[in-house]
Amino acid sequence: MTTTEHPTTPVAPRPATGIIPLPPTAARTATAAGALLTLASTFLAWTWTAEFPGDLTVNGYPGGLQVLTLTGALLTLLFTLSAHGIRGLNWLTPGGKHSPVLLLALGTFATTWYAVIAIAANLGGLANLEPGGWIAALTSLATLIAALGLPADTPLEDDRATPWKRFTHTFKAPTPEPAAPLPSWAEIVIIAIAFGLGLFVFTYGIDTEYAELFIGFMLLVCFGATALARTGLNHRLASYTAKHKNVTVTAAFVAAFTFPFTQTNDAYATIGTNILIFATVALGLNVVVGLAGLLDLGYVAFLGVGAYTAALVSGSPSSTIGIQLPFWAAVLAGAAASLVFGIVIGAPTLRLHGDYLAIVTLGFGEIFRLAVQNMDGVSGPNVTNGPNGIPNIPELEIFGFNLGESHTILGVELGKFSNYYLLMLIFTIIVVTVFRRSDQSRIGRAWVAIREDETAARAMGINAFRLKLLAFALGATLAGMAGTVQAHVTTTVTPTEFKFVEAVPPNSAFLLAAVILGGMGTVSGPLIGASLLYLIPAKLQFMSDYQLLLFGIALVLLMRFRPEGLIADRRKQLEFHAADQTDPGNTPKSDTGLSKAGV
């Protein structure tokens, strides 16, 4: 008996649709019209009194939170026109066309409604809103509803998908095709413009004068950055930066060097200086955790060793040593002391693995803090003045240039913290150079091999203990070097600064969070993570009692939705992509490397 095989009819893919069933043309038109009206509403008064910060009472001149709504509406309009195929704007959306519009509409809606709610809460009710505020709220809502009707950029294969899955699916965008080759000078110009825009956004965030403006800024930046990622512009920029690595690094540090010249208040330069210190120490921890896979919970102790060493040898009247070395000698002394301390800790502990190593390093960090707290001449030898610490650390003077005084450079007056910012930027360049060279060397590849599978690395002839000790010592040296500058910036060193968890970073918990948040094993990841973890508490003082809770929630959400961090390790991405191509039926999961470190 024979069976007749009937040819199967190919099933057409399900067309991509939006969350709200609207014709695509109507949805795009309504989104563009709503964005235009939202933009126009920012030129009307939102409230009648100037008591709300930003003075939203002026017609024809946006201010404060109105500027953020205007920016979001303008970007929504531009990307909507690009998705509609307007000539000259197609370059804005080489990847997803509709998901960026939806994200920008959502960001504009969130920023506008936050402003309206803040006005009502601060002034005592919705009656304090002027017509412009009502128009902005309604038009931003209408824009979001219309954007929800835009078709998804990729078809949804599962017809029985839950509403939440349909909603999240609309934010997915296809990988953009490789861009047409451009002249080298054009690619370099694009890189320079990108870093210039990054400097402008960062400077605007630091210069925000009140909490409401900073929260609105963060809302718009979060949605805007995600939207840009969905457009595929980041892929284009990444291809250019990979081709011109030296130009990229130079542009990054030129933008960072320009920062203090954009500040009118030296208090904002203080934030920039502390961010650089925090970021540099986090990058040193990234050698230990991100490259070698060693979970160190007492890393802030190395920062303390460098800071105390510099305080003791820099001529402070409270120093028990009573000597004053030149700054370069103090830096070398702090780095050398941290190096010795790292070897002393690492030699007996690095034969441990995972949780045991984490617990032991946490213990050593606490031992350091308690030791310097008791070296007061009563409970122990008189070395560190105990709980009082070492105050009155003199200002640095390098080649006759006193960093504690104001100086005029290129026609701009730079205060104390601007001077220290530029000094710390030099140290950041050194640390980034060391990290990049280490990562790309044979030793760096051996560290990665140990991080991924220490047993396999040993089987291939790698001396795991010696290389782990080298990573520990190098990370300690970088932290100690940063600590020497921190001692002069704060002019006082006390034991309470070096707890495992402290309200003000840097501390071990925040340093580890910065590395994980930014992206383990990358250069820019810890820099971005440290910037966010320092800038947010500095701007939102009212959150000081809840910041540990909020950061814990943020890390849980990050591990759930983006375990590789904000900046993914390109080496891991290539490995996962290759594994996915060879085994399509087994989609690999992103691995942060924490499992190799014992978490």
mmCIF file of C-alpha atoms in Angstrom, residues 185-322:
data_model
loop_
_atom_site.group_PDB
_atom_site.id
_atom_site.type_symbol
_atom_site.label_atom_id
_atom_site.label_comp_id
_atom_site.label_asym_id
_atom_site.label_seq_id
_atom_site.Cartn_x
_atom_site.Cartn_y
_atom_site.Cartn_z
ATOM 1 C CA TRP A 185 37.717 61.929 6.515
ATOM 2 C CA ALA A 186 33.911 61.651 6.556
ATOM 3 C CA GLU A 187 34.030 58.757 9.042
ATOM 4 C CA ILE A 188 36.394 60.743 11.267
ATOM 5 C CA VAL A 189 34.053 63.748 11.134
ATOM 6 C CA ILE A 190 31.134 61.505 12.165
ATOM 7 C CA ILE A 191 33.149 60.188 15.127
ATOM 8 C CA ALA A 192 34.021 63.745 16.175
ATOM 9 C CA ILE A 193 30.376 64.855 15.941
ATOM 10 C CA ALA A 194 29.247 61.839 17.983
ATOM 11 C CA PHE A 195 31.661 62.618 20.811
ATOM 12 C CA GLY A 196 30.745 66.294 20.633
ATOM 13 C CA LEU A 197 27.073 65.407 21.102
ATOM 14 C CA GLY A 198 28.031 63.078 23.959
ATOM 15 C CA LEU A 199 29.949 65.906 25.658
ATOM 16 C CA PHE A 200 26.964 68.240 25.230
ATOM 17 C CA VAL A 201 24.522 65.739 26.768
ATOM 18 C CA PHE A 202 26.867 64.948 29.673
ATOM 19 C CA THR A 203 27.506 68.632 30.349
ATOM 20 C CA TYR A 204 23.784 69.396 30.277
ATOM 21 C CA GLY A 205 23.137 66.638 32.802
ATOM 22 C CA ILE A 206 25.792 67.895 35.222
ATOM 23 C CA ASP A 207 24.636 71.510 34.825
ATOM 24 C CA THR A 208 21.009 70.757 35.765
ATOM 25 C CA GLU A 209 20.266 73.060 38.679
ATOM 26 C CA TYR A 210 17.346 71.277 40.328
ATOM 27 C CA ALA A 211 16.150 67.717 40.835
ATOM 28 C CA GLU A 212 13.027 67.985 38.652
ATOM 29 C CA LEU A 213 15.071 68.974 35.618
ATOM 30 C CA PHE A 214 17.574 66.172 36.198
ATOM 31 C CA ILE A 215 14.844 63.528 36.514
ATOM 32 C CA GLY A 216 13.230 64.734 33.289
ATOM 33 C CA PHE A 217 16.661 64.709 31.638
ATOM 34 C CA MET A 218 17.295 61.113 32.722
ATOM 35 C CA LEU A 219 13.877 59.986 31.462
ATOM 36 C CA LEU A 220 14.475 61.472 28.033
ATOM 37 C CA VAL A 221 18.072 60.216 27.826
ATOM 38 C CA CYS A 222 17.118 56.640 28.745
ATOM 39 C CA PHE A 223 14.383 56.404 26.131
ATOM 40 C CA GLY A 224 16.412 58.391 23.584
ATOM 41 C CA ALA A 225 19.511 56.201 23.941
ATOM 42 C CA THR A 226 17.406 53.057 23.535
ATOM 43 C CA ALA A 227 15.724 54.554 20.472
ATOM 44 C CA LEU A 228 19.085 55.354 18.877
ATOM 45 C CA ALA A 229 20.172 51.774 19.486
ATOM 46 C CA ARG A 230 17.047 50.528 17.688
ATOM 47 C CA THR A 231 17.717 52.754 14.686
ATOM 48 C CA GLY A 232 21.001 50.984 13.997
ATOM 49 C CA LEU A 233 23.016 54.199 14.171
ATOM 50 C CA ASN A 234 25.086 52.724 16.987
ATOM 51 C CA HIS A 235 26.080 49.830 14.692
ATOM 52 C CA ARG A 236 27.209 52.309 12.059
ATOM 53 C CA LEU A 237 29.175 54.326 14.601
ATOM 54 C CA ALA A 238 30.713 51.140 16.060
ATOM 55 C CA SER A 239 31.956 50.129 12.617
ATOM 56 C CA TYR A 240 33.600 53.536 12.196
ATOM 57 C CA THR A 241 35.189 53.525 15.667
ATOM 58 C CA ALA A 242 36.505 49.974 15.136
ATOM 59 C CA LYS A 243 38.138 51.149 11.921
ATOM 60 C CA HIS A 244 39.640 54.284 13.490
ATOM 61 C CA LYS A 245 40.528 53.160 17.019
ATOM 62 C CA ASN A 246 43.243 55.728 17.656
ATOM 63 C CA VAL A 247 41.033 58.541 16.382
ATOM 64 C CA THR A 248 38.212 57.322 18.629
ATOM 65 C CA VAL A 249 40.363 57.287 21.756
ATOM 66 C CA THR A 250 41.767 60.708 20.911
ATOM 67 C CA ALA A 251 38.297 62.147 20.298
ATOM 68 C CA ALA A 252 37.053 60.719 23.601
ATOM 69 C CA PHE A 253 39.820 62.356 25.619
ATOM 70 C CA VAL A 254 39.611 65.634 23.704
ATOM 71 C CA ALA A 255 35.913 65.760 24.591
ATOM 72 C CA ALA A 256 36.738 64.958 28.227
ATOM 73 C CA PHE A 257 39.474 67.630 28.263
ATOM 74 C CA THR A 258 37.004 70.219 26.988
ATOM 75 C CA PHE A 259 34.545 69.579 29.823
ATOM 76 C CA PRO A 260 35.936 72.030 32.453
ATOM 77 C CA PHE A 261 36.062 74.793 29.838
ATOM 78 C CA THR A 262 32.273 74.464 29.429
ATOM 79 C CA GLN A 263 31.569 74.991 33.146
ATOM 80 C CA THR A 264 30.606 78.307 34.682
ATOM 81 C CA ASN A 265 30.528 76.909 38.230
ATOM 82 C CA ASP A 266 33.475 75.089 39.767
ATOM 83 C CA ALA A 267 31.037 73.066 41.893
ATOM 84 C CA TYR A 268 30.021 71.121 38.788
ATOM 85 C CA ALA A 269 33.685 70.415 38.060
ATOM 86 C CA THR A 270 33.772 68.771 41.512
ATOM 87 C CA ILE A 271 31.304 66.190 40.277
ATOM 88 C CA GLY A 272 33.374 65.612 37.155
ATOM 89 C CA THR A 273 36.561 65.127 39.225
ATOM 90 C CA ASN A 274 34.939 62.627 41.577
ATOM 91 C CA ILE A 275 33.411 60.779 38.620
ATOM 92 C CA LEU A 276 36.877 60.374 37.090
ATOM 93 C CA ILE A 277 38.283 59.059 40.389
ATOM 94 C CA PHE A 278 35.381 56.632 40.768
ATOM 95 C CA ALA A 279 35.590 55.551 37.113
ATOM 96 C CA THR A 280 39.369 55.031 37.212
ATOM 97 C CA VAL A 281 39.133 52.812 40.296
ATOM 98 C CA ALA A 282 36.242 50.897 38.692
ATOM 99 C CA LEU A 283 38.365 50.312 35.599
ATOM 100 C CA GLY A 284 41.116 48.913 37.821
ATOM 101 C CA LEU A 285 38.572 46.570 39.414
ATOM 102 C CA ASN A 286 37.527 45.561 35.907
ATOM 103 C CA VAL A 287 40.986 44.005 35.451
ATOM 104 C CA VAL A 288 40.334 41.750 38.440
ATOM 105 C CA VAL A 289 36.643 40.983 37.894
ATOM 106 C CA GLY A 290 36.062 41.592 34.197
ATOM 107 C CA LEU A 291 39.211 40.034 32.748
ATOM 108 C CA ALA A 292 40.414 37.514 35.323
ATOM 109 C CA GLY A 293 36.982 36.656 36.763
ATOM 110 C CA LEU A 294 38.033 37.140 40.414
ATOM 111 C CA LEU A 295 35.264 38.504 42.635
ATOM 112 C CA ASP A 296 36.975 41.016 44.951
ATOM 113 C CA LEU A 297 34.675 42.549 47.583
ATOM 114 C CA GLY A 298 37.416 44.460 49.409
ATOM 115 C CA TYR A 299 38.836 46.396 46.482
ATOM 116 C CA VAL A 300 38.268 49.799 48.082
ATOM 117 C CA ALA A 301 41.025 48.934 50.569
ATOM 118 C CA PHE A 302 43.598 49.400 47.784
ATOM 119 C CA LEU A 303 42.228 52.882 47.163
ATOM 120 C CA GLY A 304 42.625 53.554 50.884
ATOM 121 C CA VAL A 305 46.228 52.349 50.930
ATOM 122 C CA GLY A 306 47.117 54.784 48.147
ATOM 123 C CA ALA A 307 45.239 57.640 49.798
ATOM 124 C CA TYR A 308 46.801 57.102 53.229
ATOM 125 C CA THR A 309 50.277 56.720 51.760
ATOM 126 C CA ALA A 310 49.942 59.996 49.852
ATOM 127 C CA ALA A 311 48.550 61.741 52.943
ATOM 128 C CA LEU A 312 51.492 60.563 55.064
ATOM 129 C CA VAL A 313 54.236 61.662 52.655
ATOM 130 C CA SER A 314 52.694 64.882 51.244
ATOM 131 C CA GLY A 315 53.580 67.210 54.119
ATOM 132 C CA SER A 316 50.334 67.263 56.096
ATOM 133 C CA PRO A 317 50.799 68.813 59.584
ATOM 134 C CA SER A 318 48.895 65.822 60.993
ATOM 135 C CA SER A 319 51.172 63.273 59.333
ATOM 136 C CA THR A 320 53.028 61.065 61.804
ATOM 137 C CA ILE A 321 55.936 60.676 59.374
ATOM 138 C CA GLY A 322 56.640 64.364 58.872
#
